[in-house]
Coordinates of C-alpha atoms in Angstrom, one line a residue:
X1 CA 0.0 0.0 0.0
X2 CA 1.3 3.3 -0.5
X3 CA 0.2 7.3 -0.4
X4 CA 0.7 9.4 -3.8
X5 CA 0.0 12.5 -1.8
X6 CA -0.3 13.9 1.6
X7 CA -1.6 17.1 2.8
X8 CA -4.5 19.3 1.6
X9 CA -5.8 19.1 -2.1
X10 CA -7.6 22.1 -4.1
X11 CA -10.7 19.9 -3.8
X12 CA -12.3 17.4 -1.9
X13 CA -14.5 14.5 -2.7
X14 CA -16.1 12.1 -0.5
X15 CA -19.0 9.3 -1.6
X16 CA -19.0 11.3 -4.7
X17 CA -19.6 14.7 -3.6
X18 CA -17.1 17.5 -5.1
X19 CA -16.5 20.7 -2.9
X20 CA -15.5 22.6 -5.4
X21 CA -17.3 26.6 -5.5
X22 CA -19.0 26.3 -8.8
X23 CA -21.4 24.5 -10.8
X24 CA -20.4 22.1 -13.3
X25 CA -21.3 24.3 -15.6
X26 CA -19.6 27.4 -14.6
X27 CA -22.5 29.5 -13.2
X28 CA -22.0 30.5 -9.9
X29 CA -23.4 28.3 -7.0
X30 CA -25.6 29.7 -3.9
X31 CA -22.8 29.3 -1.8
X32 CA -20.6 31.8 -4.6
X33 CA -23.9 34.3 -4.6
X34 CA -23.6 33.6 -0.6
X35 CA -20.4 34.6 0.0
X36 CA -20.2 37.3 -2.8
X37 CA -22.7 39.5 -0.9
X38 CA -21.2 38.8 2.5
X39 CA -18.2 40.2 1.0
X40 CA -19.7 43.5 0.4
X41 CA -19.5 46.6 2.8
X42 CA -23.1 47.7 4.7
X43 CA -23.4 49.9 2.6
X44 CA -23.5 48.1 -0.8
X45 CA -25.2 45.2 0.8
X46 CA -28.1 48.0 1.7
X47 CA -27.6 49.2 -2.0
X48 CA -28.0 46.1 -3.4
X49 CA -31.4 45.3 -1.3
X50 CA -33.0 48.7 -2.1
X51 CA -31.9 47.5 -5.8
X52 CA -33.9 44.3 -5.4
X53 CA -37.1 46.3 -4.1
X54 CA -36.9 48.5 -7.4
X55 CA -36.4 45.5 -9.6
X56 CA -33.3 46.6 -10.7
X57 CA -28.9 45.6 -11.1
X58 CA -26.3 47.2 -10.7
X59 CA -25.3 46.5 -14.3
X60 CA -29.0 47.9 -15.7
X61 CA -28.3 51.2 -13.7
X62 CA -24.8 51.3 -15.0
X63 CA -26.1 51.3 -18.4
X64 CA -28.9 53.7 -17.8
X65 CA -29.1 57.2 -19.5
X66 CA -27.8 60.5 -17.3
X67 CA -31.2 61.1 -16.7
X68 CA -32.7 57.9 -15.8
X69 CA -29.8 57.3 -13.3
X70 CA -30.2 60.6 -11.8
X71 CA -34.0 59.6 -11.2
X72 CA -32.8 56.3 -9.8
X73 CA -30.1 57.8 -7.1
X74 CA -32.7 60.2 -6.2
X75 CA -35.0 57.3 -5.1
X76 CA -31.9 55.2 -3.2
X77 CA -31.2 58.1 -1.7
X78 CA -35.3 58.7 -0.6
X79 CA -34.9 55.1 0.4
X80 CA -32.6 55.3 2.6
X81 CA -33.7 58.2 4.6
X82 CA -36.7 57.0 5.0
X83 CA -35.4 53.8 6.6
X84 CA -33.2 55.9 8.4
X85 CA -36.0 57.9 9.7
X86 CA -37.9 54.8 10.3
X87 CA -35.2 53.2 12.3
X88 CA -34.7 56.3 15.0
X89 CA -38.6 56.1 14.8
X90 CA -38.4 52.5 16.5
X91 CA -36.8 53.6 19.9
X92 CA -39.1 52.1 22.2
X93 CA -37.9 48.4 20.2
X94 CA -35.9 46.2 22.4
X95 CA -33.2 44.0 20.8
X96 CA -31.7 46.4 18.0
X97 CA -29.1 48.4 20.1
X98 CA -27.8 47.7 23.5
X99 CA -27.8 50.9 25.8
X100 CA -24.4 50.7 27.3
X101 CA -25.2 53.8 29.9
X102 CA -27.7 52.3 31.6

């Protein structure tokens, strides 16, 4: 009996089941979409999420006229002050922020 290799591999396989981080057919797994987003600062994941509400990418606002993009920051930017207002609206909550004076 002998070993051909020792040590970690660049994937794993057990019973048939691959680790690798993309499909077989090169689109990007949940686990890529997963860690992709996680990867992003708060404020592009909140970016991204107001995005989603309005139906729209990234890559669709990129490629938007001046105009139409101008109309579309306006409303991330209404967006976010309103969930900004909401939040310091929510004070009597318990559980979002710990009161360390108390």
């Amino acid at each position: 009996m002998s070993i051909s290799s020792v040590g970690p591999s660049s994937s794993y396989a057990y019973a048939g089941v691959s680790a690798s981080t993309s499909s077989p057919i090169g689109e990007p797994t949940a686990k890529d979409e997963f860690l992709k987003f996680q990867s992003k600062s708060p404020a592009e994941k909140m970016r991204a999420m107001i995005l989603a509400k309005l139906g729209v990418t990234e890559e669709q606002v990129k490629a938007m006229s001046t105009e139409d993009r101008k109309k579309i920051e306006d409303k991330i930017k209404d967006m976010i002050k309103q969930q900004v207002q909401n939040d310091i609206g929510k004070k009597g909550q318990k559980g979002l922020v710990a009161d360390i004076l108390a």
